[in-house]
Coordinates of N, CA and C in Angstrom, one line a residue:
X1 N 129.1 70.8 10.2 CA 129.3 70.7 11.6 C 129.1 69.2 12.1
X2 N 127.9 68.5 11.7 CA 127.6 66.8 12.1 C 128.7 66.3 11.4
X3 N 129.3 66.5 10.2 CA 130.5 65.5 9.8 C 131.6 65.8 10.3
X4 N 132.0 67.0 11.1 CA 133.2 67.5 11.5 C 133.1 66.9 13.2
X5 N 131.6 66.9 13.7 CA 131.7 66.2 15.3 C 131.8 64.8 14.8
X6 N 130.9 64.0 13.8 CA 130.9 62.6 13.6 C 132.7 62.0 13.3
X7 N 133.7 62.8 12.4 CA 135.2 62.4 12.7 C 135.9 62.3 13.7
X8 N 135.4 63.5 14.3 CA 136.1 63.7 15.5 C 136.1 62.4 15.9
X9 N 134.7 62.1 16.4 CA 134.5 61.1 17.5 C 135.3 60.0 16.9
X10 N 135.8 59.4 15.8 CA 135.5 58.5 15.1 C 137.4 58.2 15.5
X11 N 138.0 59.7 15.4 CA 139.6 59.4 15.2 C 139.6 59.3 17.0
X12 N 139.1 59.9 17.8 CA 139.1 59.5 19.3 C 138.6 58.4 19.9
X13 N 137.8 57.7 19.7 CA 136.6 56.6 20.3 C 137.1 55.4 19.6
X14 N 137.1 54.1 20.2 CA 137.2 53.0 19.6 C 135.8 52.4 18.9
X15 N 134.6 52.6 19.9 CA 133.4 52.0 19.4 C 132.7 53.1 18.5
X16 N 131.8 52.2 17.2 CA 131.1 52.9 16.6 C 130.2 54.2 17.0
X17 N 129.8 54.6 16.5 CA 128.9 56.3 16.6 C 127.7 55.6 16.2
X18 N 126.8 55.2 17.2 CA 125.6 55.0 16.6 C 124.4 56.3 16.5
X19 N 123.6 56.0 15.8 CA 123.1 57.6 15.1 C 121.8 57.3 16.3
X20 N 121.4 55.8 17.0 CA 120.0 55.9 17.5 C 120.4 56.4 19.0
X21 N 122.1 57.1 19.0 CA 122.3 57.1 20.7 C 122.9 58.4 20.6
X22 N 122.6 59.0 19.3 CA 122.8 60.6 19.5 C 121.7 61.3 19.7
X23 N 122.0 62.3 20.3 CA 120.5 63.2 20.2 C 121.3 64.7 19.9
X24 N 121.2 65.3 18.8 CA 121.5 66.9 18.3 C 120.7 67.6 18.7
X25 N 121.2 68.9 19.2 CA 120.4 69.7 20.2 C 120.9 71.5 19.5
X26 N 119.8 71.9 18.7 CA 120.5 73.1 17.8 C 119.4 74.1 18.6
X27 N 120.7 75.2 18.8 CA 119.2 76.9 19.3 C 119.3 78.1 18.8
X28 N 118.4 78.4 18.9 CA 118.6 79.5 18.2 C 118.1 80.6 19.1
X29 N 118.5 81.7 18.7 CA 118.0 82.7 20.0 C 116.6 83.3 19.8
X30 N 116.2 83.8 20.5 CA 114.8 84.2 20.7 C 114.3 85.5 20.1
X31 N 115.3 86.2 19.4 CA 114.9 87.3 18.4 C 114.9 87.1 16.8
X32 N 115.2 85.7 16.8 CA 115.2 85.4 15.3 C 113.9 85.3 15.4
X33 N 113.3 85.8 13.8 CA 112.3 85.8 12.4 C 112.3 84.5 12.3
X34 N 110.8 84.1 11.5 CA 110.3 83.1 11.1 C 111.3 82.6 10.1
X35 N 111.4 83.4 9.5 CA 112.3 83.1 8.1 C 114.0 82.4 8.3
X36 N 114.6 83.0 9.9 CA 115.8 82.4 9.8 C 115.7 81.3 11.0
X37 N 114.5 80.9 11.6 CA 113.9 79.7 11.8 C 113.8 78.5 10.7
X38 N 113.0 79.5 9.8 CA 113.2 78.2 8.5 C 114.4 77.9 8.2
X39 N 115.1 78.9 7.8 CA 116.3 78.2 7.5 C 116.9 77.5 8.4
X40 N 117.0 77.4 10.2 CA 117.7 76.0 11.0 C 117.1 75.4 10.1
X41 N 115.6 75.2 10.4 CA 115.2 73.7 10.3 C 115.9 73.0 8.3
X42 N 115.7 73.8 7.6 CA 116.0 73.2 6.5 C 117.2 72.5 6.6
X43 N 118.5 73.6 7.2 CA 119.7 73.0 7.3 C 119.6 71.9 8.1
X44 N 118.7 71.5 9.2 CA 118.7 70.6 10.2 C 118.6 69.4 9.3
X45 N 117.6 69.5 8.1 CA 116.9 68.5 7.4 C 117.9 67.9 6.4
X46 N 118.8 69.2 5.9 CA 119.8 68.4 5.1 C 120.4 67.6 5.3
X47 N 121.0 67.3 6.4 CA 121.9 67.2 7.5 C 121.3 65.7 8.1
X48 N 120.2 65.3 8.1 CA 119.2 64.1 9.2 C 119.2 64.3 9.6
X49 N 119.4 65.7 10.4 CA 118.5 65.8 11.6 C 117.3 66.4 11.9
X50 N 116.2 65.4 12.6 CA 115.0 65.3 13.2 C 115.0 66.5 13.6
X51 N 113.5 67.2 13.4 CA 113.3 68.2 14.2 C 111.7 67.9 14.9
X52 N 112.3 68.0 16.1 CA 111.3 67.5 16.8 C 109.7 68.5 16.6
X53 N 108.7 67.7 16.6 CA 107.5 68.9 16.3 C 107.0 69.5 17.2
X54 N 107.6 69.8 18.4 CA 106.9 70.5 19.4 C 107.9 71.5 19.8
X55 N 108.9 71.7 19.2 CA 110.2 72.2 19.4 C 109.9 73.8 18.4
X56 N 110.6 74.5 19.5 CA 110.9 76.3 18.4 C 111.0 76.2 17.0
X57 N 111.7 75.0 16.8 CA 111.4 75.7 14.9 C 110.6 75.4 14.4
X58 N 109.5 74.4 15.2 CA 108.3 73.6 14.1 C 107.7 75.3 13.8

């Protein structure tokens, strides 16, 4: 999904995509298990993206 928004932008926008003026914002609903919490964050991690530590999936 980040490589498929990062083209997008890339085949629309003339200026670069800088990574320090994104901010990714992933949720997950409130009856998910620990376990499919872990799994966002892992995929978040594959991916670079930061998971903030104060945030639902820490």
């Amino acid at each position: 999904m980040k490589e498929d928004v990062e083209k997008t932008y890339a085949n629309r926008v003339t200026t670069d995509l800088k990574q320090d003026n994104v901010r990714w914002v992933l949720t997950v609903p409130a009856i998910w298990n620990d376990s499919a919490k872990q799994f966002m964050r892992f995929a978040a991690e594959q991916v670079n993206i930061m998971v903030d530590p104060t945030s639902a999936l820490s």
